[in-house]
PDB file of C-alpha atoms and ligand atoms in Angstrom:
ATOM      1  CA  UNK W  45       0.000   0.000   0.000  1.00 47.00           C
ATOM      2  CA  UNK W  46       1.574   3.170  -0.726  1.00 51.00           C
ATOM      3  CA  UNK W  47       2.852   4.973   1.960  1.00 47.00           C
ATOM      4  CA  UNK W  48       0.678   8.155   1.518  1.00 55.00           C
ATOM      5  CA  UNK W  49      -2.841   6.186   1.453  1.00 77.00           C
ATOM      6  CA  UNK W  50      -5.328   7.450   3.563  1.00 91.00           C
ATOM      7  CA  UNK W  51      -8.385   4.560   4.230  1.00 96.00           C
ATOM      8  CA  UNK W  52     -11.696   5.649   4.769  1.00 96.00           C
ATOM      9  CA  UNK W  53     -14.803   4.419   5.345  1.00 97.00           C
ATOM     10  CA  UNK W  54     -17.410   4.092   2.628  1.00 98.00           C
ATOM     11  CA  UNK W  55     -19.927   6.621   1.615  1.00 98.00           C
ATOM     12  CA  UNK W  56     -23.083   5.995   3.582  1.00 98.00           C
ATOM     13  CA  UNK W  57     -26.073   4.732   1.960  1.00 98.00           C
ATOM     14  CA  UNK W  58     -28.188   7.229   0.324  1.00 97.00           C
ATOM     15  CA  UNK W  59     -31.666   6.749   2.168  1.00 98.00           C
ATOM     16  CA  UNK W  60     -29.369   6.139   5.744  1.00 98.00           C
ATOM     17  CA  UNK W  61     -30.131   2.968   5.642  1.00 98.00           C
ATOM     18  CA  UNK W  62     -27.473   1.295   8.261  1.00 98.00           C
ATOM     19  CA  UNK W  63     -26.215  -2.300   8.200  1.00 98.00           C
ATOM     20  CA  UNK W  64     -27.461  -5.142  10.326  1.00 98.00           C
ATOM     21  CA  UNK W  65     -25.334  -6.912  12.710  1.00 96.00           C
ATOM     22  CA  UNK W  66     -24.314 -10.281  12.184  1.00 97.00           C
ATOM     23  CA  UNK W  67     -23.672 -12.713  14.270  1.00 97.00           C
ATOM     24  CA  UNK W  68     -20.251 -14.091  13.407  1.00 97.00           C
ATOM     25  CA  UNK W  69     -21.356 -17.929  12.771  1.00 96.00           C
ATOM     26  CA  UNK W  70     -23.995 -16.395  10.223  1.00 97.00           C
ATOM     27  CA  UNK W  71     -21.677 -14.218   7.808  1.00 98.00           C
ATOM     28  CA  UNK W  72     -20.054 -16.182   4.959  1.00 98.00           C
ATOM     29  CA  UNK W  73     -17.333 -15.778   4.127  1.00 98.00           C
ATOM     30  CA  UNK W  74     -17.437 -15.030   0.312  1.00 98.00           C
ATOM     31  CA  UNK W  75     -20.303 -14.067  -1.310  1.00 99.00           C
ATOM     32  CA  UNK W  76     -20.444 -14.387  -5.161  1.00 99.00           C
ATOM     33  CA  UNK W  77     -22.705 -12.232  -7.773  1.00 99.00           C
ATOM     34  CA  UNK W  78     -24.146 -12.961 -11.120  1.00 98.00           C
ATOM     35  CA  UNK W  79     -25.034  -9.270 -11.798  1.00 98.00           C
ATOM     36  CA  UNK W  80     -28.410 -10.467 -14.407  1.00 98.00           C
ATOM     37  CA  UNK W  81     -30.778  -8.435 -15.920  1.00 98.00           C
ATOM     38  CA  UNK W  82     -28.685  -4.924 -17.286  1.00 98.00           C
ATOM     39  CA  UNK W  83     -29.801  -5.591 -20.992  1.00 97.00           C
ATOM     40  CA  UNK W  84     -34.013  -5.597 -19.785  1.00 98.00           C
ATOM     41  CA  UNK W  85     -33.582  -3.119 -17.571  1.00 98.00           C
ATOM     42  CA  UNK W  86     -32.193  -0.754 -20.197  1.00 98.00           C
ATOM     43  CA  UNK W  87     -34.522  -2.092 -22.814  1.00 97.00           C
ATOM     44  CA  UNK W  88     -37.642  -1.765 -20.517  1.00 97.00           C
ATOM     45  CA  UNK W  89     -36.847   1.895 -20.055  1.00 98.00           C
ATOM     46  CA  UNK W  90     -35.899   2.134 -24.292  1.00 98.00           C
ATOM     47  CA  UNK W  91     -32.327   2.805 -23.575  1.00 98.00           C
ATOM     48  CA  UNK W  92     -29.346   1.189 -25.303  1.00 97.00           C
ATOM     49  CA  UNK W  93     -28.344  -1.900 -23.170  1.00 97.00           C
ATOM     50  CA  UNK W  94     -24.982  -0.165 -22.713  1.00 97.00           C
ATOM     51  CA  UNK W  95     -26.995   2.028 -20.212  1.00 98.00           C
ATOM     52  CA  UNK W  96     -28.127  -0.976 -18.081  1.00 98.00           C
ATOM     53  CA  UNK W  97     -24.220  -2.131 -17.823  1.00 98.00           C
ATOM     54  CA  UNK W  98     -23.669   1.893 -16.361  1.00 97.00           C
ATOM     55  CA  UNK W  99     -26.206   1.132 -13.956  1.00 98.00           C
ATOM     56  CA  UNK W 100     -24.606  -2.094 -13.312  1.00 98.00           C
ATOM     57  CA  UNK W 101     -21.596  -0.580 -12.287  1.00 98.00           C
ATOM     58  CA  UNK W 102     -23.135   2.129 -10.003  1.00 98.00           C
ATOM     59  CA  UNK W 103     -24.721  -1.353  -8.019  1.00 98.00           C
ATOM     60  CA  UNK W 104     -21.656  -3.103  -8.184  1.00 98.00           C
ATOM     61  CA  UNK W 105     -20.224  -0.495  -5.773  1.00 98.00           C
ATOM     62  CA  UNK W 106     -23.226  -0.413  -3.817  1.00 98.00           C
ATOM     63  CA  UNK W 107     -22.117  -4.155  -3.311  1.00 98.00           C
ATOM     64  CA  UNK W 108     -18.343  -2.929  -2.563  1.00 98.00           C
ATOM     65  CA  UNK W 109     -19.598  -0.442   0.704  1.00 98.00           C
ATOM     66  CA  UNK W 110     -22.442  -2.856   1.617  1.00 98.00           C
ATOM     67  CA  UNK W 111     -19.963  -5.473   1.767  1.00 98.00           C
ATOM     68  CA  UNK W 112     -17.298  -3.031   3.865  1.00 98.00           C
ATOM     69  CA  UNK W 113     -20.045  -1.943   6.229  1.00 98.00           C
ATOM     70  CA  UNK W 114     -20.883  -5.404   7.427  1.00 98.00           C
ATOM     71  CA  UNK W 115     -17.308  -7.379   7.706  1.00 98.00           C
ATOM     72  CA  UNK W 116     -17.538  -9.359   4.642  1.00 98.00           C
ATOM     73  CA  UNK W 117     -13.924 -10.608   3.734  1.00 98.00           C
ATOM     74  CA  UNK W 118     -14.642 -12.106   0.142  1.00 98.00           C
ATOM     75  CA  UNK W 119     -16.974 -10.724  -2.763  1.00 99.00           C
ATOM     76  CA  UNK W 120     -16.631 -12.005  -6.289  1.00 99.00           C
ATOM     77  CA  UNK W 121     -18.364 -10.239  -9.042  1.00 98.00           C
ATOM     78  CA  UNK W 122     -19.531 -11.773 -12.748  1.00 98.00           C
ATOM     79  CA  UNK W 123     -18.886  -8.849 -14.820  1.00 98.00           C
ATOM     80  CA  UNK W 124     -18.191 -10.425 -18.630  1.00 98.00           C
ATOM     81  CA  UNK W 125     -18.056 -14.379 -19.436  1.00 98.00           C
ATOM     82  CA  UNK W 126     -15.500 -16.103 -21.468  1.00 98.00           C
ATOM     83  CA  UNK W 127     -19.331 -16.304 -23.429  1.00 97.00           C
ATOM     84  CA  UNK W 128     -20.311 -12.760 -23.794  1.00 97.00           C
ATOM     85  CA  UNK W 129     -17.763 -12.630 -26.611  1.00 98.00           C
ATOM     86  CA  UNK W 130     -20.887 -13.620 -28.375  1.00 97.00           C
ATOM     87  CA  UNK W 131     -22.315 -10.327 -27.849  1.00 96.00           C
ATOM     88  CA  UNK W 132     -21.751  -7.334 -30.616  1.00 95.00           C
ATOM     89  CA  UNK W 133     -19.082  -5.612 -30.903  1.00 97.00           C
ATOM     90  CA  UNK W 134     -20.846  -2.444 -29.666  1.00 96.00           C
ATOM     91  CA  UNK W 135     -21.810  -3.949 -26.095  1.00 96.00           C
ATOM     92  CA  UNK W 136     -18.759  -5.995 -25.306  1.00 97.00           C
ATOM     93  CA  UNK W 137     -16.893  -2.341 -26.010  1.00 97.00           C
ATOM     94  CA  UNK W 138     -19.357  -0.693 -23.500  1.00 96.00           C
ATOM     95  CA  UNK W 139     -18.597  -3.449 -21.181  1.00 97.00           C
ATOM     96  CA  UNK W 140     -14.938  -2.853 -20.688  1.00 98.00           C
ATOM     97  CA  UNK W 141     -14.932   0.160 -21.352  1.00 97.00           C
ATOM     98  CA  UNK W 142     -17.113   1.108 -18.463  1.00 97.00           C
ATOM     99  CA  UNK W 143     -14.762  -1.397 -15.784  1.00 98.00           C
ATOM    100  CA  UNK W 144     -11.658   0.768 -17.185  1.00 97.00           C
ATOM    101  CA  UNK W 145     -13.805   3.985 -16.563  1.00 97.00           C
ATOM    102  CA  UNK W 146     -14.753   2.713 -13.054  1.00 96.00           C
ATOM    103  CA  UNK W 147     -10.512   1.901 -12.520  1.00 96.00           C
ATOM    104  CA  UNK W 148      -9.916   5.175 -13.122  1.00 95.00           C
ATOM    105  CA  UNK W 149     -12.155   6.767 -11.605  1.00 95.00           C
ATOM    106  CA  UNK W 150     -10.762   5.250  -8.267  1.00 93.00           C
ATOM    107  CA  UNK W 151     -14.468   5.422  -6.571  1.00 95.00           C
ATOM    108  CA  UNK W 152     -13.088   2.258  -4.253  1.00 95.00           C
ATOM    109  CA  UNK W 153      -9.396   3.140  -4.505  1.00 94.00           C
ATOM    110  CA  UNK W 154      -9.282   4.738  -0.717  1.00 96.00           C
ATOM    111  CA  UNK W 155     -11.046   2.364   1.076  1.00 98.00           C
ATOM    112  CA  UNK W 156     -10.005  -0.832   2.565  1.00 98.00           C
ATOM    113  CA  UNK W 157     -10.121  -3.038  -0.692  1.00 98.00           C
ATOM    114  CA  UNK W 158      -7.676  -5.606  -2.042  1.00 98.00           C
ATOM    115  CA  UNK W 159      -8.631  -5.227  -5.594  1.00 97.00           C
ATOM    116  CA  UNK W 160      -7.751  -7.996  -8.473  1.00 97.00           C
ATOM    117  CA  UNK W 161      -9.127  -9.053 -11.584  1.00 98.00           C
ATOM    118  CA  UNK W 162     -10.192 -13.037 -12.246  1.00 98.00           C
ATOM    119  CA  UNK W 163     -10.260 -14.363 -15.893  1.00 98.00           C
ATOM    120  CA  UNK W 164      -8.713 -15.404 -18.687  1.00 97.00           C
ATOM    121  CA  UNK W 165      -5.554 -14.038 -20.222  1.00 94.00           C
ATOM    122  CA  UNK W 166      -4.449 -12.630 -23.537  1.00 96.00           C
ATOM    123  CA  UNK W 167      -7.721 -11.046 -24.988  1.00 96.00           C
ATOM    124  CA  UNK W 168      -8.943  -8.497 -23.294  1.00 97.00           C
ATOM    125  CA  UNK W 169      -7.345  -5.200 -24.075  1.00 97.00           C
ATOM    126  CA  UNK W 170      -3.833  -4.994 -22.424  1.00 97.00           C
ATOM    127  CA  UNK W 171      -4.507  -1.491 -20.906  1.00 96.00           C
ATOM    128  CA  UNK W 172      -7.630  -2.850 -19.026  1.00 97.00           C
ATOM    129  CA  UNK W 173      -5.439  -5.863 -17.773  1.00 97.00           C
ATOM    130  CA  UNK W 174      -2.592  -3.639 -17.106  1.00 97.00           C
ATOM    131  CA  UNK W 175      -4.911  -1.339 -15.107  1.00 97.00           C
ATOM    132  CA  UNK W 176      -6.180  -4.065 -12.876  1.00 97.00           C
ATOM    133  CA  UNK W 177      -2.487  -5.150 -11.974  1.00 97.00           C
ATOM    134  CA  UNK W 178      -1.901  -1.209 -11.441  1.00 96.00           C
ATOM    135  CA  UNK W 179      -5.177  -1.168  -8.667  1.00 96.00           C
ATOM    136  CA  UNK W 180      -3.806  -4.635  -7.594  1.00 97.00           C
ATOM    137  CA  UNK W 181      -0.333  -3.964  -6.516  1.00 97.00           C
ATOM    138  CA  UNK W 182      -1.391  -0.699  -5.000  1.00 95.00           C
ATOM    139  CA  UNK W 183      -4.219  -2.503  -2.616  1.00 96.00           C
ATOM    140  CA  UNK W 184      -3.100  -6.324  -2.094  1.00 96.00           C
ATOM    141  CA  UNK W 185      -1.529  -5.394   1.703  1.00 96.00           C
ATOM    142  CA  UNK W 186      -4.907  -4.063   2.704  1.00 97.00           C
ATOM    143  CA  UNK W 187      -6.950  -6.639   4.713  1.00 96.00           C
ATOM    144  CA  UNK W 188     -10.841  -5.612   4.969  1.00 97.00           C
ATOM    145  CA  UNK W 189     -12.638  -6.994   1.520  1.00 98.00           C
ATOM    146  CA  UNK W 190     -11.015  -9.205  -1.132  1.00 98.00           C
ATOM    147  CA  UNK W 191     -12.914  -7.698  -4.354  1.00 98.00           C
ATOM    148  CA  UNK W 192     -12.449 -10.139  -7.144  1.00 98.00           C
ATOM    149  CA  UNK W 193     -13.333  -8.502 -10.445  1.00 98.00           C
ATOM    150  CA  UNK W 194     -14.406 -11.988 -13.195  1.00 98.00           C
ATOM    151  CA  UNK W 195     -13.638 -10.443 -16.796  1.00 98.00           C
ATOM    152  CA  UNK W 196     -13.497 -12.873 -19.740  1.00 98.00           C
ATOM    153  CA  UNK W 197     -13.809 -15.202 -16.527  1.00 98.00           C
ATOM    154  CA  UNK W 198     -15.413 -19.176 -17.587  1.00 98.00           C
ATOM    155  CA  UNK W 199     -15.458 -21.577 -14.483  1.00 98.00           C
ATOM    156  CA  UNK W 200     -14.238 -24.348 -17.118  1.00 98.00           C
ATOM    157  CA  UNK W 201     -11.252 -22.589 -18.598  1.00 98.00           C
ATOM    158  CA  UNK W 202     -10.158 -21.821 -15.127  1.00 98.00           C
ATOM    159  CA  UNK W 203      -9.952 -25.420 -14.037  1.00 98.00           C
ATOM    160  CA  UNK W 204      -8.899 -26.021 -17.570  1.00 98.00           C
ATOM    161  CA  UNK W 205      -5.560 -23.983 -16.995  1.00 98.00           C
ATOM    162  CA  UNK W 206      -5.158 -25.105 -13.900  1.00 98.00           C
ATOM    163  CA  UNK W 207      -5.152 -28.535 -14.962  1.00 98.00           C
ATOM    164  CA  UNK W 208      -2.493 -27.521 -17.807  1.00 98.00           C
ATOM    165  CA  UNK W 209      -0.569 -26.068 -14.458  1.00 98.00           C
ATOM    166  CA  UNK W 210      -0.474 -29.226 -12.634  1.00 98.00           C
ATOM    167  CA  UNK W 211       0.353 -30.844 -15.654  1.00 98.00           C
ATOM    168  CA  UNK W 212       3.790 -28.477 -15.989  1.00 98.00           C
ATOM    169  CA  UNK W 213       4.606 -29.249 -12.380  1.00 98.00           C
ATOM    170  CA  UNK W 214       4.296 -33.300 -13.143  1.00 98.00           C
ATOM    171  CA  UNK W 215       6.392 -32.529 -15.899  1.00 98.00           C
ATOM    172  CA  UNK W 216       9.180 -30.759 -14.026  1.00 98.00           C
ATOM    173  CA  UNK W 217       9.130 -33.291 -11.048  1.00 98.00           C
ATOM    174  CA  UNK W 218       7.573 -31.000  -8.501  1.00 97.00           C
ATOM    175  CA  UNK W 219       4.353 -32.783  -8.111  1.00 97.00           C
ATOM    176  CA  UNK W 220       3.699 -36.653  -8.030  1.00 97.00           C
ATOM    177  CA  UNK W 221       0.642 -37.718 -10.151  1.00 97.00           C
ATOM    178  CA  UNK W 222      -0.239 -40.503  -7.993  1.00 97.00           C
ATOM    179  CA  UNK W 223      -0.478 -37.921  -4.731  1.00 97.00           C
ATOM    180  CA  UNK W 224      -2.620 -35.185  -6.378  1.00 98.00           C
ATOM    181  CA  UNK W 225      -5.630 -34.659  -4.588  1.00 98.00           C
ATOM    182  CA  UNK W 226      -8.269 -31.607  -4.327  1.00 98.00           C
ATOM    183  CA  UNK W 227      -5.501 -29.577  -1.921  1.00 98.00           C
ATOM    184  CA  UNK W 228      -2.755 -30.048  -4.316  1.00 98.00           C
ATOM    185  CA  UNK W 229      -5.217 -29.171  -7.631  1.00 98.00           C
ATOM    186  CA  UNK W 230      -6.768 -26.214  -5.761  1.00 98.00           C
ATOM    187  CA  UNK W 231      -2.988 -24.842  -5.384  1.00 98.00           C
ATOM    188  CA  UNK W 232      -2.384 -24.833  -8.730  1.00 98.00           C
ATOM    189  CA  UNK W 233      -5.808 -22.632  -9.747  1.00 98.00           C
ATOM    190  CA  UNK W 234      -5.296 -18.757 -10.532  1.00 97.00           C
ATOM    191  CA  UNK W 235      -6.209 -17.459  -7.317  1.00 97.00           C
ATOM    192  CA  UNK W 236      -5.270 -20.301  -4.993  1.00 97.00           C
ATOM    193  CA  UNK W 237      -6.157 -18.394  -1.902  1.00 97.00           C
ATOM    194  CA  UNK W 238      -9.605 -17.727  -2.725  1.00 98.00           C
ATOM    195  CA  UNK W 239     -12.174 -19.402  -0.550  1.00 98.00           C
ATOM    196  CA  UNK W 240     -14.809 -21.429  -1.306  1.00 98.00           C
ATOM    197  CA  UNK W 241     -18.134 -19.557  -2.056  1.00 98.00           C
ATOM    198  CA  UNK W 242     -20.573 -19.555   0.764  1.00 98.00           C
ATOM    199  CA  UNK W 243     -23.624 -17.860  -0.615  1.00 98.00           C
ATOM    200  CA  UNK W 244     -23.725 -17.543  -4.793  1.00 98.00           C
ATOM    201  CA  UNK W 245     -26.844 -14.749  -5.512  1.00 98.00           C
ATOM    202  CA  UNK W 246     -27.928 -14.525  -9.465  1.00 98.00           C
ATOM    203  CA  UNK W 247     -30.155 -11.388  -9.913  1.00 98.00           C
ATOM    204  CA  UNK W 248     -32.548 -10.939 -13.058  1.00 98.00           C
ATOM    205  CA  UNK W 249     -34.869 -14.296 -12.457  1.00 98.00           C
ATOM    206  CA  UNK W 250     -32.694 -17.021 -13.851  1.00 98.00           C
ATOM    207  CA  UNK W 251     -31.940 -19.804 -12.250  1.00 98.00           C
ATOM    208  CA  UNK W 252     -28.507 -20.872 -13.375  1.00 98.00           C
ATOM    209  CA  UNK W 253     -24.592 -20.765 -12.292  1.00 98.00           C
ATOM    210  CA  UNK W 254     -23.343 -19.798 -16.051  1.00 98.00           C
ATOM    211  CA  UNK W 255     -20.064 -21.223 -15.793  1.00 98.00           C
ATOM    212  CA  UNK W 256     -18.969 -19.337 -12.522  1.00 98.00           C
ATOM    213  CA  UNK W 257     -16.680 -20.946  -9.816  1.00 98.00           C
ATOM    214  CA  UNK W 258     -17.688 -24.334 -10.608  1.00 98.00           C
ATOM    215  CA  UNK W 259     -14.960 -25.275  -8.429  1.00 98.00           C
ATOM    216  CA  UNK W 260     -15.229 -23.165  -5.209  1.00 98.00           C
ATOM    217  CA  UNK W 261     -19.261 -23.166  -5.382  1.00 98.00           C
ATOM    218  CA  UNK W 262     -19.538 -26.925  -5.304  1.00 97.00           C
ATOM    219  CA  UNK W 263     -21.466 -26.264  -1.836  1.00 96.00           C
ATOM    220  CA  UNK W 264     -22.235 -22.544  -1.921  1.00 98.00           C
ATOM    221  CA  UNK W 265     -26.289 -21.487  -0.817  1.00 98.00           C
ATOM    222  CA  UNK W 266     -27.788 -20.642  -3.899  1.00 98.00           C
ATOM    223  CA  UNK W 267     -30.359 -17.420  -3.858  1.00 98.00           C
ATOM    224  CA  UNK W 268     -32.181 -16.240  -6.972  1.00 98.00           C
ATOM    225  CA  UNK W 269     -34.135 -12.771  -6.871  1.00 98.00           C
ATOM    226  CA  UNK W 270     -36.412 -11.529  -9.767  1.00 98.00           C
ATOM    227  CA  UNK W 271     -35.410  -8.266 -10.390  1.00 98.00           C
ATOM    228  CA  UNK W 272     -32.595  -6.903 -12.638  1.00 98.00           C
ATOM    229  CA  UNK W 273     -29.149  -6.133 -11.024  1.00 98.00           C
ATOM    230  CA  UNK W 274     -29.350  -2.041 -11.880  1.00 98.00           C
ATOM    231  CA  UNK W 275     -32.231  -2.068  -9.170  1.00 98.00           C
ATOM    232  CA  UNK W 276     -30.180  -3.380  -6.546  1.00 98.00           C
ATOM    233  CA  UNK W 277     -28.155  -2.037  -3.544  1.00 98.00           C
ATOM    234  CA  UNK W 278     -26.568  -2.739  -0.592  1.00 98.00           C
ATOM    235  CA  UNK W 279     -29.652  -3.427   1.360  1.00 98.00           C
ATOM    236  CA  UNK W 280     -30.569  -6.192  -1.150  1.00 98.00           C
ATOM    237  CA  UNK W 281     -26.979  -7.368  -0.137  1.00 98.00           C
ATOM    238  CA  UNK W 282     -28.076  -7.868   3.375  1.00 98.00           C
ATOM    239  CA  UNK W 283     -30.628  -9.021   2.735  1.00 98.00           C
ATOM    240  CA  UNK W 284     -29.249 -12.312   0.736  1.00 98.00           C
ATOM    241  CA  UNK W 285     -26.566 -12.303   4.038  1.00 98.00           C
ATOM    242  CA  UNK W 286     -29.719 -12.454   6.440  1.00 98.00           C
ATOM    243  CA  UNK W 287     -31.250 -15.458   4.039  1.00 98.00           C
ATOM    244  CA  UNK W 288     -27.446 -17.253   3.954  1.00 98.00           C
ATOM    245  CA  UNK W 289     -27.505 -16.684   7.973  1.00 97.00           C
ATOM    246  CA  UNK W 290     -30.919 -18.662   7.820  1.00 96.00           C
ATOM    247  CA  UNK W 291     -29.997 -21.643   5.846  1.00 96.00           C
ATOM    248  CA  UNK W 292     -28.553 -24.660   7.504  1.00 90.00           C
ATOM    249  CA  UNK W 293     -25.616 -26.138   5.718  1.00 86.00           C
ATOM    250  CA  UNK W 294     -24.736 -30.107   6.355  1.00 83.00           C
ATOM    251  CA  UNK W 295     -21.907 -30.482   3.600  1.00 82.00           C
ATOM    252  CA  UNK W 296     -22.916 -34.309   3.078  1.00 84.00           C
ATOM    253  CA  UNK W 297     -23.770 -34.574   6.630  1.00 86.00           C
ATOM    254  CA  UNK W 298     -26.819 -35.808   8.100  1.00 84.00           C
ATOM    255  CA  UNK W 299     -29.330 -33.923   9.373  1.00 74.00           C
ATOM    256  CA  UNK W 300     -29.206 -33.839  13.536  1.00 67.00           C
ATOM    257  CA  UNK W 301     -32.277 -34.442  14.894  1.00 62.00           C
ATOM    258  CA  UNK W 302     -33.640 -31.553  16.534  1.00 62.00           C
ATOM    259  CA  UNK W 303     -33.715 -33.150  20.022  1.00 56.00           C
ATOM    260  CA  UNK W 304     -32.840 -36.767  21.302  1.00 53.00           C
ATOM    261  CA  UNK W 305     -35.641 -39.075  20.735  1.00 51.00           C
ATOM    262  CA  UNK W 306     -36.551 -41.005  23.980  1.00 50.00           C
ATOM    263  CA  UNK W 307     -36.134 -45.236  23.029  1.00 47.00           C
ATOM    264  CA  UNK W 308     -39.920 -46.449  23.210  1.00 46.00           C
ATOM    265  CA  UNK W 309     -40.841 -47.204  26.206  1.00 46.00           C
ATOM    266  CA  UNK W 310     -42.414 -51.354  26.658  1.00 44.00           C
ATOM    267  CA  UNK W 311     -45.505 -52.102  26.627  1.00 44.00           C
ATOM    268  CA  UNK W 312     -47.055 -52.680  29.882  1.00 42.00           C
ATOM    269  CA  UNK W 313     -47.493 -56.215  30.433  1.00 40.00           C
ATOM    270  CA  UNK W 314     -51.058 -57.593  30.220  1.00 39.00           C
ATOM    271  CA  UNK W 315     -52.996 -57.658  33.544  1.00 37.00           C
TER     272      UNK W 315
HETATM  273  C1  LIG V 653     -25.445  -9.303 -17.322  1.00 63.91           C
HETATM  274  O1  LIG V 653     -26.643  -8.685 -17.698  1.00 63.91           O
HETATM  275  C2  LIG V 653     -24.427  -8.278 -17.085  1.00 63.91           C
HETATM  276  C3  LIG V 653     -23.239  -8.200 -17.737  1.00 63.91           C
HETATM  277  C4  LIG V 653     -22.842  -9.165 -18.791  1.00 63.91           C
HETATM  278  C5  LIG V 653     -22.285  -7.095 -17.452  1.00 63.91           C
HETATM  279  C6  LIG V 653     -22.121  -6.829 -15.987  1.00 63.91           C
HETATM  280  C7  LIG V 653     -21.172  -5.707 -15.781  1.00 63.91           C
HETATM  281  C8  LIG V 653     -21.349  -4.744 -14.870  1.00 63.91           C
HETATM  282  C9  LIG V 653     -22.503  -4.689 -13.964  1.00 63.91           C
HETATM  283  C10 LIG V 653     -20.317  -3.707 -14.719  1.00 63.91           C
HETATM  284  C11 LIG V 653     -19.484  -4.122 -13.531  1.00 63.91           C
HETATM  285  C12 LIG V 653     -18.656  -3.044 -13.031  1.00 63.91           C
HETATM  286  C13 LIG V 653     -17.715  -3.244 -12.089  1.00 63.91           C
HETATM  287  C14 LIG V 653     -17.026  -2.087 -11.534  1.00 63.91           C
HETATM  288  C15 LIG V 653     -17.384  -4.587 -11.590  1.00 63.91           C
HETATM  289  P1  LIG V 653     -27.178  -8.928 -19.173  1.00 63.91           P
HETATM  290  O2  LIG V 653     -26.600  -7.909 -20.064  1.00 63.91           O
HETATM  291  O3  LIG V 653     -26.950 -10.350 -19.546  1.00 63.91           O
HETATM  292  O4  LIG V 653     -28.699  -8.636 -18.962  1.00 63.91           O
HETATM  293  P2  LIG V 653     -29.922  -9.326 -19.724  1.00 63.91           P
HETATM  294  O5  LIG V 653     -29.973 -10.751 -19.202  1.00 63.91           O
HETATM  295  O6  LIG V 653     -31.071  -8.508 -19.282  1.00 63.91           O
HETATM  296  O7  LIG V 653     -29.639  -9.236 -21.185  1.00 63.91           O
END
């Protein structure tokens, strides 16, 4: 961090709305976003769709000082799919432009962020990706939120290289095939110190994953809500925290009964 940095707190929310408290054993500890629904928003108010994706951005730091103001350590944001290539030329551009806008425009750069981008390298434009290592060197001693930033991100292709990874090590004798197991693969991923996901929330009605964190969601809550990401802020964010805190997670386990079940008790023997 440099030496000059002064950390504050984030901007409060507009309407004063103030953050819950959470009981430690109910926070997760990463919460991951599929930010749906930009393109109808924009369209259901006749705008171009590249006006949903500004929207987008003014939620996704909503998100950012939601997060801050209620101790989350981890939040992991879709912003553009190893898919969305697929889109035209026009809206992909409006895309990345608008994260390079939102880099420069430092709106998060003073609070207690470690920045970094998640994805896959050698297409985006190098001055976005050189940008993101910029914001990440400055901000990766700062401990409050990890803010991962998924550009041309696909859950596949990131186990895909990290297979190729593992493979390299075999090859140079620093990893026995026979020992590998789900420690020793998860090392060799791009961000090896990211946590599994705890709660994974998709706005904009659909009911999917879309390729994100296959391998750190494998037990992550799942929570869907209708309405298109532009409409949300950090109250909404909370709110999905409040629903996590209400779930009961087993991992595999069985369920514990609720209370110990007295043995049946003998019948009484005839008269
Ligand atoms: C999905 O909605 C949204 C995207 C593909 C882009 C998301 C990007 C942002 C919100 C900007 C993020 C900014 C920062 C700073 C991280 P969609 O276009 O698929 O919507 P639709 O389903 O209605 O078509």
């Amino acid at each position: 961090m440099a030496a000059d940095t002064v950390l504050r707190p984030p901007p409060p929310h507009s309407g004063g709305a103030r953050p819950p408290r959470i009981a430690a054993d109910r926070m997760p500890r990463h919460v991951a976003i599929v930010m749906d629904g930009n393109g109808r928003w924009a369209q259901q108010r006749g705008l171009p769709r590249s006006e949903g994706h500004r929207a987008g951005s003014v939620a996704a730091h909503e998100m950012v000082y939601g997060a801050l103001e209620i101790g989350l350590r981890h939040l992991t944001l879709y912003a553009f799919s190893t898919e969305n290539w697929k889109r035209d030329t026009g809206e992909i551009t409006a895309i990345l432009e608008g994260v390079r806008r939102d880099l420069d425009a430092g709106r998060i750069r003073d609070l207690d962020v470690r920045q970094r981008w998640s994805g896959r390298p050698g297409r985006l434009p190098e001055e976005l990706v050189q940008a993101f290592a910029h914001e990440e060197r400055r901000t990766r001693a700062r401990t409050g939120l990890t803010l991962t930033v998924c550009l041309d991100y696909g859950g596949r292709d990131e186990i895909t290289r990290a297979a190729a990874a593992l493979a390299r090590a075999a090859q140079a004798g620093d990893v026995v095939p026979d020992l590998v197991d789900e420690v020793v693969f998860a090392r060799h991923l791009p961000h090896p110190d990211m946590p599994d996901v705890d709660l994974l929330w998709r706005t904009g009605g659909e009911q999917r994953t879309s390729n994100f964190l296959p391998w750190q969601a494998t037990y992550a809550e799942l929570y869907f809500t209708p309405g298109p990401w532009p409409d949300v802020d950090r109250r909404d964010l909370w709110q999905a925290v409040a629903e996590y805190g209400r779930r009961r997670r087993r991992h595999g386990a069985a369920v514990p009964l609720a209370s110990p079940r007295k043995p049946p008790t003998a019948p009484s023997a005839p008269l």
